[in-house]
Short mmCIF file of N, CA and C in Angstrom, two decimals:
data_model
loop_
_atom_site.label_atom_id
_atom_site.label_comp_id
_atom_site.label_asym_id
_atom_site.label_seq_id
_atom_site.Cartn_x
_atom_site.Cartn_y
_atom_site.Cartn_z
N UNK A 1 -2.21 7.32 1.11
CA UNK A 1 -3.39 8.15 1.06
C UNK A 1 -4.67 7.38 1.36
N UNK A 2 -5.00 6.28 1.01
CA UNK A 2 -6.06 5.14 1.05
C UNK A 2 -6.24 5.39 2.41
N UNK A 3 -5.13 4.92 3.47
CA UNK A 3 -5.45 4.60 4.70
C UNK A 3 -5.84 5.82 5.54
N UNK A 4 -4.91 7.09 5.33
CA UNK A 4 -5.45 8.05 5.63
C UNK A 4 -7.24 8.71 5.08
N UNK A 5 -7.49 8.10 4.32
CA UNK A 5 -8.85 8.49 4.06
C UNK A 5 -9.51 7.73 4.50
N UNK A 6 -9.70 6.39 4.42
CA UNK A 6 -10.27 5.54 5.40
C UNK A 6 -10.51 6.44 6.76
N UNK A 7 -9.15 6.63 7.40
CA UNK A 7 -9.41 6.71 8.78
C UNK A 7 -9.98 8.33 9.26
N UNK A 8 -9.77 8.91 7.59
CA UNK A 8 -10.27 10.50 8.17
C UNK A 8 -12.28 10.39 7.90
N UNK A 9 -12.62 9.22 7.06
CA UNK A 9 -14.01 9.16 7.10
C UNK A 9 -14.92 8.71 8.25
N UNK A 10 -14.00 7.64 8.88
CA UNK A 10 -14.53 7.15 10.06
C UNK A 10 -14.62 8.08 11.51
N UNK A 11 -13.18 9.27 11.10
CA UNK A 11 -13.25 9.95 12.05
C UNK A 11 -14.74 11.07 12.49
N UNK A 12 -14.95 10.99 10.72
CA UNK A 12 -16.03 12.19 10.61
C UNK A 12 -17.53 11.43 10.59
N UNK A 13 -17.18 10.25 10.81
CA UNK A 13 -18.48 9.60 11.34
C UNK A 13 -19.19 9.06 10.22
N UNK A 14 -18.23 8.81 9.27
CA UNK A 14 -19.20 8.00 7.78
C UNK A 14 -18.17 6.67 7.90
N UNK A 15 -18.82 5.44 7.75
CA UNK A 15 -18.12 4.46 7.38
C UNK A 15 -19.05 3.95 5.68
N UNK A 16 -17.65 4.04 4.85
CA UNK A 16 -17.93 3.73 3.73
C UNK A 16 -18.49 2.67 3.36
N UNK A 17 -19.52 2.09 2.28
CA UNK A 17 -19.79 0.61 1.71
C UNK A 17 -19.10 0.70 0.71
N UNK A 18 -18.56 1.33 -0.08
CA UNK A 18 -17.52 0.97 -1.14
C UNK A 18 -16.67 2.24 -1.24
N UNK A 19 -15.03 2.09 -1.66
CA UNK A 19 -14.09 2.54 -2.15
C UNK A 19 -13.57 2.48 -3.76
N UNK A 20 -13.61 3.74 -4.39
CA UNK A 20 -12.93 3.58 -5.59
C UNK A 20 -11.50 4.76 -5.11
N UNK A 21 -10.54 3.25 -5.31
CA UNK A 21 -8.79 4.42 -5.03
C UNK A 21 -8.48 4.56 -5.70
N UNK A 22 -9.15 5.54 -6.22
CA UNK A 22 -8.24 6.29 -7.97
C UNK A 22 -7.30 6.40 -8.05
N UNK A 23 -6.32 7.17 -6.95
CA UNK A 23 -4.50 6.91 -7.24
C UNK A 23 -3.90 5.56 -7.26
N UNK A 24 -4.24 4.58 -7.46
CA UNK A 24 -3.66 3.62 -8.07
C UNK A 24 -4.08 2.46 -6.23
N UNK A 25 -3.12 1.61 -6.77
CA UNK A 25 -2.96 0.17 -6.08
C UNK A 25 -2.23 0.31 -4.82
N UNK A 26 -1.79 1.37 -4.16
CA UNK A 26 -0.72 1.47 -3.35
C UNK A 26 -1.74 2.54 -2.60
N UNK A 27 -2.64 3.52 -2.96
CA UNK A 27 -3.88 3.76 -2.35
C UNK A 27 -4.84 2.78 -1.62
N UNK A 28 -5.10 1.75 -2.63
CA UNK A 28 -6.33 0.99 -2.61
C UNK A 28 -5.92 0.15 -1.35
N UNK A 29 -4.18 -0.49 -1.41
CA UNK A 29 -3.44 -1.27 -0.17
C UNK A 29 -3.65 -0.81 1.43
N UNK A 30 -3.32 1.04 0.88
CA UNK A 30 -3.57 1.51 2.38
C UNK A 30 -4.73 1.29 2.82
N UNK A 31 -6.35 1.41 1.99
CA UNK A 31 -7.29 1.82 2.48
C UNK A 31 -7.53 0.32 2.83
N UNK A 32 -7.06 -0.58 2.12
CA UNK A 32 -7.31 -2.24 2.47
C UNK A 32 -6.90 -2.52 3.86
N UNK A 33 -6.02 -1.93 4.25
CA UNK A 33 -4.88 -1.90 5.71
C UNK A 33 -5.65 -1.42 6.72
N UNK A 34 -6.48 -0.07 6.48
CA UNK A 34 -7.40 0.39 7.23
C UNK A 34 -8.35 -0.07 7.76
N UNK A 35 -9.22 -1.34 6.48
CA UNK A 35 -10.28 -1.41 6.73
C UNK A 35 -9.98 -2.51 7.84
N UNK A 36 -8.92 -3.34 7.31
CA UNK A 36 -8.80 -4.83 8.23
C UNK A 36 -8.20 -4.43 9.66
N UNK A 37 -7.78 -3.35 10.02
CA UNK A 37 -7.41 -3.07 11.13
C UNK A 37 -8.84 -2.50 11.90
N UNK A 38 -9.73 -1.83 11.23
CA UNK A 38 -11.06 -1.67 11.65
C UNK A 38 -11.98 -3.07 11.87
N UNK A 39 -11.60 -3.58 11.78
CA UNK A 39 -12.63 -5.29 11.62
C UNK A 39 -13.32 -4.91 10.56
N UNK A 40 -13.11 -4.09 9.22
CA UNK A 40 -14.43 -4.29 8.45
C UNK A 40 -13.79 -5.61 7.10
N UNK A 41 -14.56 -6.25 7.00
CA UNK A 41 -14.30 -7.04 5.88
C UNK A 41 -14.62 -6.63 4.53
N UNK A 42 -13.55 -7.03 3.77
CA UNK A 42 -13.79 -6.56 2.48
C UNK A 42 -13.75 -8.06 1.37
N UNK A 43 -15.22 -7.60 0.48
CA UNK A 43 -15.69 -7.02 0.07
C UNK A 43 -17.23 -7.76 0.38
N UNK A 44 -17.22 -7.80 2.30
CA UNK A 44 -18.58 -8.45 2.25
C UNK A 44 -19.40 -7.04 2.76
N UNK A 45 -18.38 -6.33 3.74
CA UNK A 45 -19.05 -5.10 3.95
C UNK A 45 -18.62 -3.62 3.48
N UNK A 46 -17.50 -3.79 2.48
CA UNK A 46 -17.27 -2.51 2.19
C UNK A 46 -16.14 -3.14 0.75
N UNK A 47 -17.06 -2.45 -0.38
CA UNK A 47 -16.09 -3.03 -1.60
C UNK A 47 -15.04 -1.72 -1.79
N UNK A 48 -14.11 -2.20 -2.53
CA UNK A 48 -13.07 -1.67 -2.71
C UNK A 48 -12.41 -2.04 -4.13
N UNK A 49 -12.38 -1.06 -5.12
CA UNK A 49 -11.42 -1.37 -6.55
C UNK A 49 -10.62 -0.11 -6.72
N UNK A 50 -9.38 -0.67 -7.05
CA UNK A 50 -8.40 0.19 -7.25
C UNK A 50 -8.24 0.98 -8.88
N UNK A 51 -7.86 1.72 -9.03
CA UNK A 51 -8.09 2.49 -10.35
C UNK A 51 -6.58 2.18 -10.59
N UNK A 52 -5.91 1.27 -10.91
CA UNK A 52 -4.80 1.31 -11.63
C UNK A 52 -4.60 -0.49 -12.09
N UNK A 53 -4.21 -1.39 -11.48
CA UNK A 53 -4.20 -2.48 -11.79
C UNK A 53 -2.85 -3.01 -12.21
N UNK A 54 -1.93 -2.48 -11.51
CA UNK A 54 -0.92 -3.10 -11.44
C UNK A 54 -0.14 -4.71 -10.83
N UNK A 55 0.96 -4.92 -10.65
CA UNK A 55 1.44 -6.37 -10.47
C UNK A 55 0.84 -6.27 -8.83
N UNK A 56 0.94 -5.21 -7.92
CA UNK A 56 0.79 -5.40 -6.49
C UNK A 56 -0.82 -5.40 -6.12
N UNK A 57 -1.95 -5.50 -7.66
CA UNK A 57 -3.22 -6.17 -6.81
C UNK A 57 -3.38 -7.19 -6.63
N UNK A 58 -2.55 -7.71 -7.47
CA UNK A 58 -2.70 -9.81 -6.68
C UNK A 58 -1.88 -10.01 -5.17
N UNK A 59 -1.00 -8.99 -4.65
CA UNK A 59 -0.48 -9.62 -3.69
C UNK A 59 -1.26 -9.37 -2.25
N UNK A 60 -2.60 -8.89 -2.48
CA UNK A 60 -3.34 -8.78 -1.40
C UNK A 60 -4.36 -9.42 -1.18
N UNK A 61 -4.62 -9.92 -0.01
CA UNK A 61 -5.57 -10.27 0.96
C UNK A 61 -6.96 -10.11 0.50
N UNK A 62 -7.96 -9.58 0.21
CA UNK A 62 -8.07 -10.68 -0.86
C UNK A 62 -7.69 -9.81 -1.79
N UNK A 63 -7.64 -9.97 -2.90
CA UNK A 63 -7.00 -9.78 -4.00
C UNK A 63 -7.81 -8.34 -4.64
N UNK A 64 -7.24 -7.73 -5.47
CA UNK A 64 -7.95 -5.70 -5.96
C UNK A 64 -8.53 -6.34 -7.14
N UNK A 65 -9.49 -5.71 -7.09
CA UNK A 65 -10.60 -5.61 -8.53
C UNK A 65 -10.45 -4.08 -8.96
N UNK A 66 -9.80 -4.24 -10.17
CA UNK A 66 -9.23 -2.73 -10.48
C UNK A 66 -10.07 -2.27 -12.15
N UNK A 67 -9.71 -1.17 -12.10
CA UNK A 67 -9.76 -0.46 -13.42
C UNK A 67 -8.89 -0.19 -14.11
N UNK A 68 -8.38 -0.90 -15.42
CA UNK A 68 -7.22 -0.61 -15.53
C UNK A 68 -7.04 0.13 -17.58
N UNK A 69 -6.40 0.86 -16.96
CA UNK A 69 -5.94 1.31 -18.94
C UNK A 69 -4.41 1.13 -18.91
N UNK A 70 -4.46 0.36 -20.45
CA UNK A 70 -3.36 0.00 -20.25
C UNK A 70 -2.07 0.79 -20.21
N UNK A 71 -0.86 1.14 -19.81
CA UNK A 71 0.17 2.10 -19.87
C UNK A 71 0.66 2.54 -21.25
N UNK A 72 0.65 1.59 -22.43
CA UNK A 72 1.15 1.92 -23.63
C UNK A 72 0.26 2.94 -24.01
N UNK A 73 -1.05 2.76 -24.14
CA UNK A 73 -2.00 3.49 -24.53
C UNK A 73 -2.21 5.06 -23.80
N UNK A 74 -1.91 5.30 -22.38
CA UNK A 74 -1.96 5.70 -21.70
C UNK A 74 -0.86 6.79 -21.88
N UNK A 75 0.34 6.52 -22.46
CA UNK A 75 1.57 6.92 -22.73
C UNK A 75 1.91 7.48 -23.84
N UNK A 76 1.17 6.87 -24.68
CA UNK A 76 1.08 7.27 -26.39
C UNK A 76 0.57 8.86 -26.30
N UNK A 77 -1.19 8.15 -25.51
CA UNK A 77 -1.91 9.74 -25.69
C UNK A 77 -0.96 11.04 -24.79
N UNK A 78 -0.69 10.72 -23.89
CA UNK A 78 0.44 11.99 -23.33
C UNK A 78 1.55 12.41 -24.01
N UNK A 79 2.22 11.98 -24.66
CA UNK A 79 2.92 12.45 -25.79
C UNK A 79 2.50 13.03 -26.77
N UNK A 80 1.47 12.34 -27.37
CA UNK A 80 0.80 12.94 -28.26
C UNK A 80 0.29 14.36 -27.79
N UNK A 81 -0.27 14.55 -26.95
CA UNK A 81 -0.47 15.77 -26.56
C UNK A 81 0.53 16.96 -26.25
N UNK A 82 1.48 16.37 -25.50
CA UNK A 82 3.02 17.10 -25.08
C UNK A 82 3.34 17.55 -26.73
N UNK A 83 3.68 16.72 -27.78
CA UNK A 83 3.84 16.96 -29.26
C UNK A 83 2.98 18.23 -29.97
N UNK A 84 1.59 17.78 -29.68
CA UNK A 84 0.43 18.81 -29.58
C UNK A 84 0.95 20.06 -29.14
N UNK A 85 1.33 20.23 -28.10
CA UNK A 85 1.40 21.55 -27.21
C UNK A 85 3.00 22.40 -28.10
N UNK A 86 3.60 21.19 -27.82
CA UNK A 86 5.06 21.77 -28.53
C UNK A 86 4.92 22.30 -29.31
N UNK A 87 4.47 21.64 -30.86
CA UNK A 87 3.77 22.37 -32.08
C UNK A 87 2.84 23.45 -32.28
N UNK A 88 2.68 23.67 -31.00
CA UNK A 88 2.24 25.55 -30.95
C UNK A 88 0.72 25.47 -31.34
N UNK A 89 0.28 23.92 -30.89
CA UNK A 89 -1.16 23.90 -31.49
C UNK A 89 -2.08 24.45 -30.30
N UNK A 90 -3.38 24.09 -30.70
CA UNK A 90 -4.47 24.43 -29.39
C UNK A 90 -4.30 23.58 -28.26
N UNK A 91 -4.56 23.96 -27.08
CA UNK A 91 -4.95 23.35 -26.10
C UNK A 91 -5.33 21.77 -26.34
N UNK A 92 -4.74 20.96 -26.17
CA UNK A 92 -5.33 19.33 -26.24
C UNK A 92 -6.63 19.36 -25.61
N UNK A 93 -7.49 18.29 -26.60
CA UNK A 93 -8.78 18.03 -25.18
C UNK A 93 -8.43 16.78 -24.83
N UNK A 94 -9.18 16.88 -23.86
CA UNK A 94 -9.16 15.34 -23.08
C UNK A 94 -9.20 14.28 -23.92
N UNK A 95 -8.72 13.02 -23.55
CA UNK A 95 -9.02 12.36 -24.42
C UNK A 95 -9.49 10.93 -23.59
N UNK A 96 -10.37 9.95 -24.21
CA UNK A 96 -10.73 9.05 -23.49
C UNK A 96 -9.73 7.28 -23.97
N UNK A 97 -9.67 7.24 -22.82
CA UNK A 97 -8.54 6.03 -23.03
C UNK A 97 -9.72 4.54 -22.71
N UNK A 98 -9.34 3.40 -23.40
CA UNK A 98 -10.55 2.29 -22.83
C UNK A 98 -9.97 1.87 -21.74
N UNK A 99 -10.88 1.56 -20.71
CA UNK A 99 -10.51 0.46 -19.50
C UNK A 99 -11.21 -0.52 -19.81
N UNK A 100 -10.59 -1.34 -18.87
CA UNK A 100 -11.22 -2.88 -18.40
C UNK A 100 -11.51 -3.13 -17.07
N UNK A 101 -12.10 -3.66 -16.46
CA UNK A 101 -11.96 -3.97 -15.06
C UNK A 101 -11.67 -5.26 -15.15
N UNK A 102 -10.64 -5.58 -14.15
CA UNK A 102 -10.07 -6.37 -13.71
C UNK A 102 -10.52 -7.21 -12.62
N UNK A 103 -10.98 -8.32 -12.57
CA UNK A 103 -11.83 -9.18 -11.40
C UNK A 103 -10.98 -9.59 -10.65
N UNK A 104 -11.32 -9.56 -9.62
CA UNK A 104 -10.69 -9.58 -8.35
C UNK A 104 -11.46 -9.96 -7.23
N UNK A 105 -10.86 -10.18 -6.03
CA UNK A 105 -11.82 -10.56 -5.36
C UNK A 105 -12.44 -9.04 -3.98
N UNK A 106 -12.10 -8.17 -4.40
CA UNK A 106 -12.29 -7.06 -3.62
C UNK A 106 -13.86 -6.35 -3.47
N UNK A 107 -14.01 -6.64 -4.57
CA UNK A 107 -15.32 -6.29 -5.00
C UNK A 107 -16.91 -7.20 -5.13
#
């Protein structure tokens, strides 16, 4: 999806200065793929952090500066809610999970 958005922005005549790839690290890879096939360098002319922060942001070029919550936490509250719902309670609200950002060199 990354790379396809990359290349559908450029088509429409916007070239981005920064990327946030909310679907995770495998987004953020494509749009990384995009940019370096465009000659744009990252993160001197176009930053880029991935919203997940998994094992595959270190294996890139330069490396993902991500946002990351951690999965336990992440996992707890969805159950908890699924439990919520089962139990015939109200509607769950949202709930806010902490992140961290993760330094990297993308950004």
């Amino acid at each position: 999806h990354g790379a396809a958005a990359v290349a559908d922005s450029y088509a429409d005549g916007f070239g981005p200065d920064a990327i946030f790839a909310a679907e995770g690290d495998l987004s953020a890879i494509g749009a990384l793929h995009e940019l370096h096939r465009r000659g744009r360098k990252v993160p001197e002319e176009v930053g880029l952090i991935s919203g997940e922060g998994s094992s595959y942001s270190c294996t890139t070029e330069p490396k993902l500066s991500s946002i990351y919550a951690p999965y336990d936490l992440r996992a707890a509250g969805a159950v908890d809610m699924l439990v919520e719902i089962l139990d015939g309670g109200p509607r769950p609200k949202n709930r806010l999970i902490p992140m961290t950002f993760q330094e990297g060199e993308s950004f």
